[in-house]
Coordinates of C-alpha atoms in Angstrom, one line a residue:
Chain A
X289 CA 108.0 61.8 -104.3
X290 CA 110.2 58.7 -104.0
X291 CA 107.7 56.2 -105.4
X292 CA 107.0 58.4 -108.4
X293 CA 110.7 58.9 -109.0
X294 CA 111.1 55.1 -109.0
X295 CA 108.3 54.6 -111.4
X296 CA 109.8 57.2 -113.6
X297 CA 113.1 55.4 -113.5
X298 CA 115.0 58.3 -111.9
X299 CA 118.2 57.7 -110.0
X300 CA 117.5 58.3 -106.2
X301 CA 120.7 60.4 -106.0
X302 CA 118.9 63.4 -107.5
X303 CA 117.3 65.5 -104.8
X304 CA 115.8 67.8 -107.3
X305 CA 114.4 67.4 -110.8
X306 CA 113.8 70.1 -113.4
X307 CA 111.7 69.6 -116.6
X308 CA 112.0 71.3 -120.0
X309 CA 108.9 70.4 -122.0
X310 CA 107.6 71.8 -125.3
X311 CA 104.9 71.2 -127.9
X312 CA 107.3 72.2 -130.8
X313 CA 110.9 71.5 -131.4
X314 CA 113.2 68.9 -129.9
X315 CA 116.7 69.8 -131.0
X316 CA 116.5 73.5 -129.9
X317 CA 115.7 72.4 -126.4
X318 CA 118.4 69.7 -126.4
X319 CA 121.0 72.3 -127.5
X320 CA 119.7 74.8 -124.9
X321 CA 119.9 72.2 -122.1
X322 CA 123.4 71.4 -123.4
X323 CA 124.4 74.9 -122.6
X324 CA 122.6 74.7 -119.2
X325 CA 124.4 71.6 -118.0
X326 CA 127.7 73.1 -119.1
X327 CA 126.9 76.2 -116.9
X328 CA 125.6 74.5 -113.8
X329 CA 126.2 71.5 -111.5
X330 CA 123.5 69.4 -113.1
X331 CA 123.0 66.4 -115.3
X332 CA 120.7 65.4 -118.1
X333 CA 118.5 62.6 -116.8
X334 CA 116.4 61.8 -119.8
X335 CA 115.5 63.1 -123.3
X336 CA 112.2 62.1 -124.9
X337 CA 110.7 63.3 -128.2
X338 CA 107.0 63.0 -128.5
X339 CA 104.9 63.3 -131.6
X340 CA 102.6 66.2 -131.3
X341 CA 100.1 67.8 -133.7
X342 CA 101.8 71.2 -133.1
X343 CA 105.1 69.8 -134.4
X344 CA 104.4 69.6 -138.1
X345 CA 106.5 66.8 -139.4
X346 CA 108.7 66.6 -136.3
X347 CA 108.9 66.3 -132.6
X348 CA 108.1 68.0 -129.3
X349 CA 110.3 67.4 -126.3
X350 CA 110.4 66.3 -122.6
X351 CA 113.8 66.7 -121.0
X352 CA 114.5 66.1 -117.4
X353 CA 117.5 67.6 -115.6
X354 CA 118.7 66.3 -112.2
X355 CA 120.9 67.7 -109.5
X356 CA 121.5 67.4 -105.8
X357 CA 120.7 71.0 -105.2
X358 CA 117.3 72.6 -106.0
X359 CA 119.0 75.9 -106.8
X360 CA 121.4 74.3 -109.3
X361 CA 118.5 72.6 -111.1
X362 CA 116.4 75.8 -111.1
X363 CA 119.4 77.7 -112.6
X364 CA 119.8 75.0 -115.3
X365 CA 116.2 75.3 -116.3
X366 CA 116.5 79.1 -116.5
X367 CA 119.7 78.9 -118.6
X368 CA 118.0 76.4 -120.9
X369 CA 114.9 78.6 -121.4
X370 CA 117.0 81.6 -122.1
X371 CA 119.0 79.8 -124.7
X372 CA 116.1 78.1 -126.5
X373 CA 115.1 81.0 -128.9
X374 CA 118.7 81.2 -130.2
X375 CA 118.6 77.5 -131.0
X376 CA 115.5 78.0 -133.3
X377 CA 117.7 80.3 -135.4
X378 CA 118.6 77.7 -138.1
X379 CA 115.2 76.1 -138.5
X380 CA 113.7 77.3 -141.8
X381 CA 110.1 76.4 -142.8
X382 CA 107.5 76.9 -145.4
X383 CA 104.2 75.2 -146.1
X384 CA 106.0 72.3 -147.8
X385 CA 108.2 71.3 -144.9
X386 CA 111.1 72.4 -142.8
X387 CA 114.9 72.0 -142.4
X388 CA 116.7 72.1 -139.1
X389 CA 120.4 72.6 -138.4
X390 CA 122.2 72.7 -135.0
X391 CA 125.9 73.1 -134.3
X392 CA 128.1 73.3 -131.2
X393 CA 131.9 73.4 -131.1
X394 CA 131.8 71.4 -127.9
X395 CA 129.0 68.9 -127.2
X396 CA 128.0 68.2 -123.6
X397 CA 125.7 65.8 -121.8
X398 CA 122.4 66.7 -123.5
X399 CA 123.8 66.2 -127.1
X400 CA 125.4 63.0 -125.8
X401 CA 122.2 61.7 -124.2
X402 CA 119.9 62.7 -127.0
X403 CA 122.0 62.1 -130.1
X404 CA 125.1 60.1 -129.1
X405 CA 127.4 63.0 -129.6
X406 CA 130.9 62.5 -128.2
X407 CA 131.4 64.8 -125.2
X408 CA 133.8 67.7 -125.8
X409 CA 133.9 67.4 -129.6
X410 CA 132.1 69.4 -132.2
X411 CA 128.6 68.2 -133.0
X412 CA 126.2 69.0 -135.9
X413 CA 122.6 68.1 -136.8
X414 CA 121.4 68.1 -140.3
X415 CA 117.7 67.4 -140.6
X416 CA 115.0 67.8 -143.3
X417 CA 111.2 67.2 -143.6
X418 CA 109.6 65.7 -145.5
X419 CA 112.2 63.0 -145.0
X420 CA 113.3 63.0 -148.7
X421 CA 114.7 66.4 -148.2
X422 CA 116.7 65.3 -145.2
X423 CA 118.3 62.4 -147.3
X424 CA 119.6 64.9 -149.9
X425 CA 120.8 67.3 -147.2
X426 CA 122.6 64.5 -145.4
X427 CA 124.4 63.4 -148.6
X428 CA 125.4 67.0 -149.4
X429 CA 126.7 67.5 -145.9
X430 CA 129.0 64.6 -145.8
X431 CA 130.3 65.4 -149.3
X432 CA 131.1 69.0 -148.2
X433 CA 133.5 68.2 -145.4
X434 CA 135.4 65.4 -143.7
X435 CA 133.1 64.6 -140.8
X436 CA 132.1 61.4 -138.9
X437 CA 128.5 60.3 -139.1
X438 CA 127.4 59.4 -135.6
X439 CA 124.1 58.1 -136.9
X440 CA 121.4 58.4 -139.5
X441 CA 117.7 58.6 -138.4
X442 CA 114.5 58.3 -140.5
X443 CA 110.8 57.7 -139.9
X444 CA 111.3 54.1 -138.9
X445 CA 114.4 54.3 -136.8
X446 CA 115.9 57.0 -134.6
X447 CA 112.9 59.3 -134.7
X448 CA 109.4 59.0 -133.1
X449 CA 108.0 58.0 -136.5
X450 CA 108.3 61.5 -137.7
X451 CA 108.5 62.5 -141.3
X452 CA 112.2 63.5 -141.1
X453 CA 115.5 62.2 -142.2
X454 CA 118.6 63.4 -140.4
X455 CA 122.3 62.8 -139.6
X456 CA 124.2 63.5 -136.5
X457 CA 127.8 64.4 -137.3
X458 CA 130.9 64.9 -135.3
X459 CA 134.6 65.9 -135.9
X460 CA 136.7 68.9 -136.3
X461 CA 134.7 72.0 -135.5
X462 CA 135.5 73.8 -138.8
X463 CA 134.5 70.7 -140.8
X464 CA 131.3 70.1 -138.9
X465 CA 130.2 73.7 -139.3
X466 CA 131.1 73.6 -143.0
X467 CA 129.0 70.4 -143.5
X468 CA 126.1 71.9 -141.7
X469 CA 126.2 75.1 -143.7
X470 CA 126.3 73.1 -147.0
X471 CA 123.3 71.2 -145.9
X472 CA 121.5 74.4 -145.1
X473 CA 122.1 75.8 -148.5
X474 CA 120.7 72.8 -150.4
X475 CA 117.9 72.4 -148.0
X476 CA 116.7 76.0 -148.5
X477 CA 117.0 75.5 -152.2
X478 CA 114.9 72.3 -152.1
X479 CA 112.2 73.7 -149.9
X480 CA 112.0 76.8 -152.1
X481 CA 111.2 74.7 -155.2
X482 CA 108.2 73.2 -153.3
X483 CA 106.7 76.4 -151.8
X484 CA 107.3 79.9 -150.6
X485 CA 110.7 81.2 -149.4
X486 CA 111.6 79.3 -146.3
X487 CA 111.9 81.5 -143.2
X488 CA 113.6 81.2 -139.8
X489 CA 111.8 82.9 -136.9
X490 CA 115.0 83.8 -135.0
X491 CA 118.4 84.9 -136.4
X492 CA 120.7 82.2 -137.7
X493 CA 123.4 81.4 -135.2
X494 CA 125.5 79.0 -137.2
Chain B
X188 CA 84.5 36.5 -140.8
X189 CA 86.5 33.8 -139.1
X190 CA 89.7 34.3 -141.1
X191 CA 89.6 38.1 -140.4
X192 CA 88.9 37.4 -136.7
X193 CA 92.0 35.2 -136.6
X194 CA 94.2 37.8 -138.3
X195 CA 92.9 40.3 -135.8
X196 CA 93.9 38.0 -133.0
X197 CA 90.3 37.7 -131.7
X198 CA 89.3 34.7 -129.6
X199 CA 87.0 32.5 -131.6
X200 CA 84.6 32.3 -128.6
X201 CA 83.2 35.7 -129.4
X202 CA 80.2 35.4 -131.8
X203 CA 79.8 39.2 -132.0
X204 CA 82.3 42.1 -131.9
X205 CA 81.5 45.7 -131.2
X206 CA 83.8 48.6 -132.0
X207 CA 84.2 52.0 -130.2
X208 CA 86.5 54.2 -132.3
X209 CA 87.2 57.9 -132.1
X210 CA 89.5 60.5 -133.6
X211 CA 89.8 62.3 -130.2
X212 CA 90.2 61.0 -126.7
X213 CA 91.2 57.6 -125.4
X214 CA 90.6 57.7 -121.7
X215 CA 86.9 59.0 -122.0
X216 CA 86.1 56.1 -124.2
X217 CA 87.9 53.6 -122.0
X218 CA 86.0 54.9 -118.9
X219 CA 82.7 54.7 -120.9
X220 CA 83.4 51.1 -122.1
X221 CA 84.2 50.3 -118.4
X222 CA 80.7 51.3 -117.5
X223 CA 79.3 49.3 -120.5
X224 CA 81.0 46.0 -119.6
X225 CA 79.8 46.5 -116.0
X226 CA 76.2 46.8 -117.3
X227 CA 76.2 44.0 -119.9
X228 CA 77.4 40.5 -120.5
X229 CA 80.4 41.4 -122.6
X230 CA 84.2 41.6 -122.4
X231 CA 86.8 44.1 -123.5
X232 CA 88.8 42.4 -126.2
X233 CA 91.4 45.1 -127.0
X234 CA 92.2 48.7 -126.4
X235 CA 94.4 50.6 -128.9
X236 CA 95.4 54.2 -128.8
X237 CA 96.4 55.7 -132.1
X238 CA 98.1 59.0 -132.8
X239 CA 95.8 61.2 -134.8
X240 CA 96.1 64.8 -136.1
X241 CA 92.8 65.5 -134.4
X242 CA 94.1 64.5 -131.0
X243 CA 96.3 67.5 -130.2
X244 CA 99.1 66.2 -128.0
X245 CA 97.2 63.0 -127.2
X246 CA 95.5 59.9 -128.5
X247 CA 92.5 58.6 -130.4
X248 CA 91.0 55.2 -129.6
X249 CA 90.0 51.9 -131.0
X250 CA 88.3 49.6 -128.5
X251 CA 86.8 46.2 -129.3
X252 CA 84.1 44.6 -127.2
X253 CA 83.3 40.9 -127.5
X254 CA 80.3 38.8 -126.5
X255 CA 78.5 35.6 -127.3
X256 CA 75.3 37.5 -128.1
X257 CA 74.8 40.2 -130.7
X258 CA 72.3 42.0 -128.6
X259 CA 74.7 42.1 -125.6
X260 CA 77.4 43.6 -127.6
X261 CA 75.1 46.1 -129.3
X262 CA 73.8 47.1 -125.8
X263 CA 77.4 47.5 -124.6
X264 CA 78.3 49.8 -127.5
X265 CA 75.1 51.9 -126.8
X266 CA 75.9 52.2 -123.1
X267 CA 79.5 53.2 -124.0
X268 CA 78.4 55.9 -126.5
X269 CA 75.9 57.3 -124.0
X270 CA 78.5 57.5 -121.2
X271 CA 81.3 59.0 -123.3
X272 CA 80.3 62.7 -123.1
X273 CA 80.3 62.6 -119.3
X274 CA 83.9 61.2 -119.3
X275 CA 85.1 64.3 -121.2
X276 CA 84.0 66.4 -118.2
X277 CA 87.4 66.6 -116.5
X278 CA 89.5 67.4 -119.6
X279 CA 90.5 71.0 -119.6
X280 CA 92.2 72.6 -122.6
X281 CA 93.6 75.8 -123.9
X282 CA 95.9 76.6 -126.8
X283 CA 99.0 75.7 -124.7
X284 CA 97.9 72.1 -123.9
X285 CA 95.4 70.1 -121.9
X286 CA 95.0 68.1 -118.7
X287 CA 92.9 65.1 -118.3
X288 CA 91.5 63.4 -115.2
X289 CA 89.5 60.2 -114.8
X290 CA 88.1 58.5 -111.7
X291 CA 86.0 55.5 -110.9
X292 CA 85.3 54.1 -107.4
X293 CA 85.3 50.6 -108.9
X294 CA 87.4 49.8 -111.9
X295 CA 86.3 47.1 -114.4
X296 CA 87.7 45.3 -117.4
X297 CA 88.3 48.3 -119.7
X298 CA 90.4 50.1 -117.0
X299 CA 92.2 46.9 -116.3
X300 CA 92.9 46.1 -120.0
X301 CA 93.9 49.7 -120.9
X302 CA 95.7 50.9 -117.8
X303 CA 96.4 47.9 -115.6
X304 CA 93.8 49.0 -112.9
X305 CA 93.0 46.3 -110.3
X306 CA 89.4 45.2 -110.9
X307 CA 87.0 46.2 -108.2
X308 CA 89.2 48.9 -106.7
X309 CA 89.2 52.7 -107.1
X310 CA 91.2 53.9 -110.1
X311 CA 92.3 57.4 -111.1
X312 CA 94.1 58.9 -114.1
X313 CA 96.2 62.1 -113.9
X314 CA 97.5 63.3 -117.3
X315 CA 98.9 66.5 -118.6
X316 CA 100.2 67.8 -122.0
X317 CA 102.7 69.0 -122.9
X318 CA 104.3 66.2 -120.9
X319 CA 106.1 68.5 -118.4
X320 CA 102.7 69.5 -117.0
X321 CA 101.8 65.9 -116.5
X322 CA 105.1 65.4 -114.5
X323 CA 104.2 68.2 -112.1
X324 CA 100.6 67.0 -111.8
X325 CA 101.7 63.4 -111.0
X326 CA 104.0 64.6 -108.3
X327 CA 101.3 66.8 -106.8
X328 CA 98.8 63.9 -106.9
X329 CA 100.9 61.4 -105.0
X330 CA 101.9 63.9 -102.4
X331 CA 98.2 64.9 -101.8
X332 CA 96.9 61.4 -100.7
X333 CA 98.1 57.9 -99.9
X334 CA 97.6 56.1 -103.2
X335 CA 99.4 53.3 -105.2
X336 CA 101.0 54.3 -108.4
X337 CA 100.1 51.5 -110.9
X338 CA 102.3 53.0 -113.6
X339 CA 103.9 56.2 -115.0
X340 CA 103.7 56.8 -118.7
X341 CA 105.5 59.4 -120.9
X342 CA 106.2 60.0 -124.6
X343 CA 108.7 57.1 -124.8
X344 CA 106.9 54.5 -122.7
X345 CA 103.2 53.7 -122.1
X346 CA 101.9 56.2 -124.6
X347 CA 101.8 56.1 -128.4
X348 CA 104.7 58.6 -128.5
X349 CA 102.2 61.3 -127.4
X350 CA 103.3 64.6 -125.7
X351 CA 101.8 63.5 -122.4
X352 CA 103.0 62.4 -119.0
X353 CA 100.5 60.6 -116.7
X354 CA 100.1 58.3 -113.8
X355 CA 97.6 55.6 -113.2
X356 CA 96.7 55.3 -109.5
X357 CA 94.7 52.9 -107.4
X358 CA 93.7 52.6 -103.7
X359 CA 91.1 53.7 -101.3
X360 CA 88.3 55.6 -103.2
X361 CA 88.5 58.7 -101.1
X362 CA 92.3 58.9 -101.5
X363 CA 92.3 58.3 -105.2
X364 CA 89.6 61.0 -105.7
X365 CA 91.6 63.5 -103.5
X366 CA 94.8 62.9 -105.4
X367 CA 93.0 63.4 -108.8
X368 CA 91.4 66.6 -107.5
X369 CA 94.8 68.0 -106.3
X370 CA 96.3 67.2 -109.7
X371 CA 93.4 69.0 -111.4
X372 CA 94.0 72.1 -109.4
X373 CA 97.7 72.4 -110.1
X374 CA 97.2 71.4 -113.8
X375 CA 94.6 74.2 -114.3
X376 CA 96.9 76.6 -112.6
X377 CA 99.9 75.6 -114.8
X378 CA 98.0 75.7 -118.1
X379 CA 96.6 79.1 -117.1
X380 CA 100.1 80.6 -116.8
X381 CA 100.7 79.5 -120.4
X382 CA 97.6 80.7 -122.2
X383 CA 93.9 81.4 -121.8
X384 CA 91.7 80.0 -119.0
X385 CA 91.5 76.2 -119.6
X386 CA 87.9 75.0 -120.3
X387 CA 86.1 71.7 -120.1
X388 CA 83.5 71.0 -122.8
X389 CA 81.3 68.9 -120.5
X390 CA 80.5 69.3 -116.8
X391 CA 83.1 68.0 -114.4
X392 CA 82.0 64.6 -112.9
X393 CA 84.8 64.0 -110.4
Chain C
X216 CA 128.4 58.9 -150.1
X217 CA 129.5 55.4 -149.1
X218 CA 129.6 56.0 -145.4
X219 CA 126.1 57.5 -145.4
X220 CA 124.9 54.6 -147.5
X221 CA 126.2 52.2 -144.9
X222 CA 124.6 54.2 -142.1
X223 CA 121.3 54.1 -144.0
X224 CA 121.6 50.4 -144.4
X225 CA 121.8 50.5 -148.2
X226 CA 123.3 47.7 -150.2
X227 CA 126.5 48.9 -151.7
X228 CA 125.5 47.4 -155.1
X229 CA 123.3 50.4 -155.8
X230 CA 125.2 53.1 -157.6
X231 CA 122.3 55.5 -157.6
X232 CA 119.4 56.0 -155.2
X233 CA 116.1 57.8 -155.8
X234 CA 113.7 59.1 -153.2
X235 CA 110.0 59.5 -153.2
X236 CA 108.9 61.4 -150.1
X237 CA 105.6 63.0 -149.2
X238 CA 103.8 64.6 -146.3
X239 CA 100.5 63.0 -147.2
X240 CA 99.7 59.5 -148.3
X241 CA 101.6 56.3 -148.2
X242 CA 99.7 53.8 -150.3
X243 CA 99.3 56.0 -153.4
X244 CA 103.1 56.4 -153.5
X245 CA 103.7 52.7 -152.9
X246 CA 101.3 51.9 -155.8
X247 CA 103.0 54.5 -158.0
X248 CA 106.5 53.1 -157.3
X249 CA 105.1 49.7 -158.0
X250 CA 104.3 50.8 -161.5
X251 CA 107.8 52.5 -161.7
X252 CA 109.8 49.4 -160.9
X253 CA 107.7 47.4 -163.3
X254 CA 108.7 49.9 -166.0
X255 CA 112.4 50.3 -165.3
X256 CA 115.5 48.3 -164.3
X257 CA 115.3 49.3 -160.6
X258 CA 114.4 47.9 -157.2
X259 CA 112.6 49.1 -154.1
X260 CA 115.1 49.5 -151.4
X261 CA 112.9 50.6 -148.5
X262 CA 109.5 51.8 -147.6
X263 CA 108.9 53.9 -144.5
X264 CA 105.6 55.4 -143.3
X265 CA 106.0 58.4 -141.0
X266 CA 103.4 60.1 -138.9
X267 CA 102.9 63.6 -140.0
X268 CA 100.5 66.4 -139.0
X269 CA 99.6 66.8 -142.6
X270 CA 98.4 63.2 -142.8
X271 CA 95.1 63.4 -140.9
X272 CA 94.7 60.0 -139.4
X273 CA 97.2 58.3 -141.6
X274 CA 100.8 58.3 -142.9
X275 CA 103.3 60.1 -145.0
X276 CA 105.9 58.2 -147.0
X277 CA 109.6 57.8 -147.6
X278 CA 110.4 55.3 -150.4
X279 CA 113.9 54.7 -151.7
X280 CA 114.5 53.2 -155.1
X281 CA 117.9 51.8 -156.0
X282 CA 119.6 50.9 -159.3
X283 CA 123.0 50.5 -160.9
X284 CA 122.3 53.2 -163.4
X285 CA 121.5 56.9 -162.6
X286 CA 119.2 57.2 -165.6
X287 CA 117.2 54.1 -164.6
X288 CA 116.6 55.5 -161.1
X289 CA 115.8 58.9 -162.4
X290 CA 113.3 57.3 -164.9
X291 CA 111.7 55.3 -162.0
X292 CA 111.2 58.4 -159.9
X293 CA 109.6 60.2 -162.9
X294 CA 107.3 57.3 -163.6
X295 CA 106.3 57.1 -159.9
X296 CA 105.6 60.9 -159.7
X297 CA 103.5 60.7 -162.9
X298 CA 101.5 57.8 -161.5
X299 CA 100.9 59.2 -158.0
X300 CA 97.8 61.4 -158.7
X301 CA 95.9 58.4 -160.2
X302 CA 96.6 56.4 -157.1
X303 CA 94.8 59.0 -155.0
X304 CA 91.6 58.3 -157.0
X305 CA 90.0 55.9 -154.5
X306 CA 90.7 57.9 -151.3
X307 CA 87.5 59.5 -150.1
X308 CA 87.5 61.9 -147.2
X309 CA 85.2 64.2 -145.2
X310 CA 85.8 65.9 -141.9
X311 CA 85.0 62.7 -139.9
X312 CA 87.7 60.6 -141.5
X313 CA 88.7 58.9 -144.7
X314 CA 88.7 55.6 -146.6
X315 CA 91.4 54.4 -148.9
X316 CA 91.3 51.6 -151.5
X317 CA 94.1 50.4 -153.8
X318 CA 94.1 47.6 -156.4
X319 CA 96.5 46.1 -158.9
X320 CA 96.0 43.0 -161.0
X321 CA 99.7 42.2 -160.7
X322 CA 101.6 43.3 -157.6
X323 CA 105.3 44.1 -158.0
X324 CA 108.2 44.9 -155.6
X325 CA 106.8 48.0 -153.9
X326 CA 103.6 46.2 -152.9
X327 CA 105.6 43.3 -151.8
X328 CA 108.1 45.4 -149.8
X329 CA 105.5 47.6 -148.2
X330 CA 102.6 45.2 -147.7
X331 CA 103.8 41.7 -148.2
X332 CA 101.9 41.2 -151.4
X333 CA 102.8 38.1 -153.4
X334 CA 104.6 39.3 -156.5
X335 CA 102.7 38.7 -159.8
X336 CA 99.3 38.2 -158.1
X337 CA 96.4 40.6 -157.7
X338 CA 96.6 42.8 -154.6
X339 CA 94.1 45.0 -152.8
X340 CA 94.1 47.4 -149.9
X341 CA 91.1 48.2 -147.8
X342 CA 91.6 50.9 -145.2
X343 CA 89.5 53.2 -143.1
X344 CA 90.0 56.0 -140.5
X345 CA 89.1 56.3 -137.8
X346 CA 90.1 52.7 -137.3
X347 CA 86.6 51.5 -136.4
X348 CA 85.5 52.2 -140.0
X349 CA 88.4 50.1 -141.3
X350 CA 87.3 47.2 -139.2
X351 CA 83.8 47.2 -140.7
X352 CA 85.1 47.7 -144.2
X353 CA 87.5 44.8 -143.8
X354 CA 84.8 42.5 -142.6
X355 CA 82.6 43.5 -145.6
X356 CA 85.4 43.0 -148.1
X357 CA 86.2 39.5 -147.0
X358 CA 82.5 38.5 -147.0
X359 CA 82.0 39.9 -150.5
X360 CA 84.5 37.7 -152.4
X361 CA 86.8 34.8 -151.9
X362 CA 90.2 36.4 -151.2
X363 CA 93.2 35.7 -149.1
X364 CA 94.0 38.1 -146.2
X365 CA 97.7 38.8 -146.3
X366 CA 97.5 40.8 -143.0
X367 CA 95.4 43.0 -140.8
X368 CA 96.9 46.2 -139.5
X369 CA 95.6 48.6 -136.8
X370 CA 96.9 51.4 -134.6
X371 CA 99.1 49.1 -132.5
X372 CA 100.4 46.8 -135.2
X373 CA 101.3 47.2 -138.8
X374 CA 100.8 51.0 -138.9
X375 CA 102.9 53.8 -137.5
X376 CA 100.4 54.2 -134.6
X377 CA 97.9 55.7 -137.1
X378 CA 94.2 55.8 -136.5
X379 CA 93.5 53.3 -139.2
X380 CA 92.5 49.7 -139.6
X381 CA 93.2 47.9 -142.8
X382 CA 93.5 44.6 -144.6
X383 CA 95.9 43.7 -147.4
X384 CA 94.3 41.1 -149.6
X385 CA 95.4 38.9 -152.4
X386 CA 93.9 36.3 -154.8
X387 CA 92.1 36.1 -158.1
X388 CA 92.1 39.6 -159.7
X389 CA 88.3 39.6 -160.1
X390 CA 87.7 38.6 -156.5
X391 CA 90.2 41.1 -155.1
X392 CA 88.6 43.9 -157.1
X393 CA 85.1 42.8 -156.0
X394 CA 86.1 42.8 -152.3
X395 CA 87.7 46.2 -152.6
X396 CA 84.6 47.7 -154.3
X397 CA 82.3 46.2 -151.6
X398 CA 84.5 47.8 -148.9
X399 CA 84.4 51.1 -150.7
X400 CA 80.6 51.1 -150.8
X401 CA 80.2 50.5 -147.1
X402 CA 83.0 52.8 -146.2
X403 CA 81.4 55.7 -148.1
X404 CA 78.1 54.9 -146.4
X405 CA 79.7 54.9 -142.9
X406 CA 81.6 58.2 -143.5
X407 CA 78.4 59.8 -144.9
X408 CA 76.6 59.1 -141.6
X409 CA 79.3 60.9 -139.7
X410 CA 79.7 64.0 -141.8
X411 CA 79.4 65.6 -145.3
X412 CA 79.5 63.5 -148.5
X413 CA 83.0 62.0 -148.8
X414 CA 84.9 63.2 -151.8
X415 CA 87.8 61.9 -153.8
X416 CA 90.2 64.5 -155.3
X417 CA 91.1 62.5 -158.4
X418 CA 89.0 60.1 -160.5
X419 CA 88.4 56.6 -159.1
X420 CA 90.6 54.1 -160.9
X421 CA 89.3 50.9 -159.4

């Protein structure tokens, strides 16, 4: 509906809109949509990250994808849904909190829209909850390899008031991956001292 | 207390203040207070919608009612509390999320304060969580009948970062009701594909 | 890391940074850090209060402490952690909600940074959830003793959208304590009418 599209702030050029929406997890869906827009003739229209009581310390997600063609958008949503489980692979949680890592050798429109990642360059996310864990992980990551910090986010800025601290990093793909892996190691160690062994629910992909 | 009233931003003209406050549900309380201010010599002073871990994807509520007379305000609070269960009648939930519809043939001060509804006209709320469900419901509603969209709200605007998308609609009472009912149908269908049969805890009133 | 410190908005004068971070409770940690900075040569750099699904109606916390000397900062974190349980002493909860009181005869940098408390004067916090309880408690407190209201906070201002209303008060130490105790009495009474007897998990210290 054109009036609704206007109220939603959507560009009138999109004939079709797809929606990826979840109670739990924002970054996995962003990464999955990143794959989807690489694979299809579509664009990322908006990325929103709600608070939700299913999200623990973190976010849910509402991502809209636009295209001129219904079949393109439908395909993009299919690709995104298929890619989502993989992107949960480097989220480790126990009762005390959770840590979350993402990595791509080549960021596309979703990472750019959501996290300010330069398009075409390697991008990494290092995130921990409660937020204090994320601060230590961020410090460890940037000391482990020569990467650019795109931004730092914490409860009062760059998150939806969530109990997380995180950095978005960019740079050489090997360096970004090394930084993310160093953060994962310290994050698992920190969470382990506060509770049971942190587990991921899908195989690690980084 | 006058100093507290000033810090709370209350107009000094109110001799008495009543409070309707809940862990769960914002729109039912708003609709109930709408009935209350129609029935009494009181005004709606403020409507706030907190995040709360009891609210699932949505909001709690803090609504203040003001009046010159203590008995008027007390009566308004009584009317609001009595009307609240009815207003939960068109909230359907399962483990995957929930949908929420409200309707009045004649909006009053609470709907106006909270949602921008034109006073004296029909008002409808169409809301779904997770937010993606609300987007589809909104599109269905505005295609089902000729209504005015007052506003669209989503996690990053018009909500308290909640995992909901919604529209507030106004217009001819028959059209508003028809749009709301069409949204309810598609919303129940969408939720059903994601989990158990969605249930309402009070009888539907729309 | 200097780049990370810059992105975090930290003053470069701090050679060492300590972090106090929790899923549950903001004011206890603030009060505990207040004791810590009184006892050590450190400063409070920032206080953030995330929403978290472990926090019920309220907040978690992320507090950073800065100092020129690593051992000072480490000592401050140790003092803060040791003092935290005591500061949970006047939080009473049942299934319906919770109330939270804090008091110090002499506020220091953490109370100042987090709540605007004048340094060196008595400070008190009166807070209730759901927010309606906090409104009544606040009114009772300021009628019980001659205190200054530093500020009033509710879901839409001065909190992270939490379902709480609170006042921060200052003044003569006897008056602040008396106001806080009066609020505690009415708060326990209100919560009791809505559910089981409210309990504190540590001994009351006020």
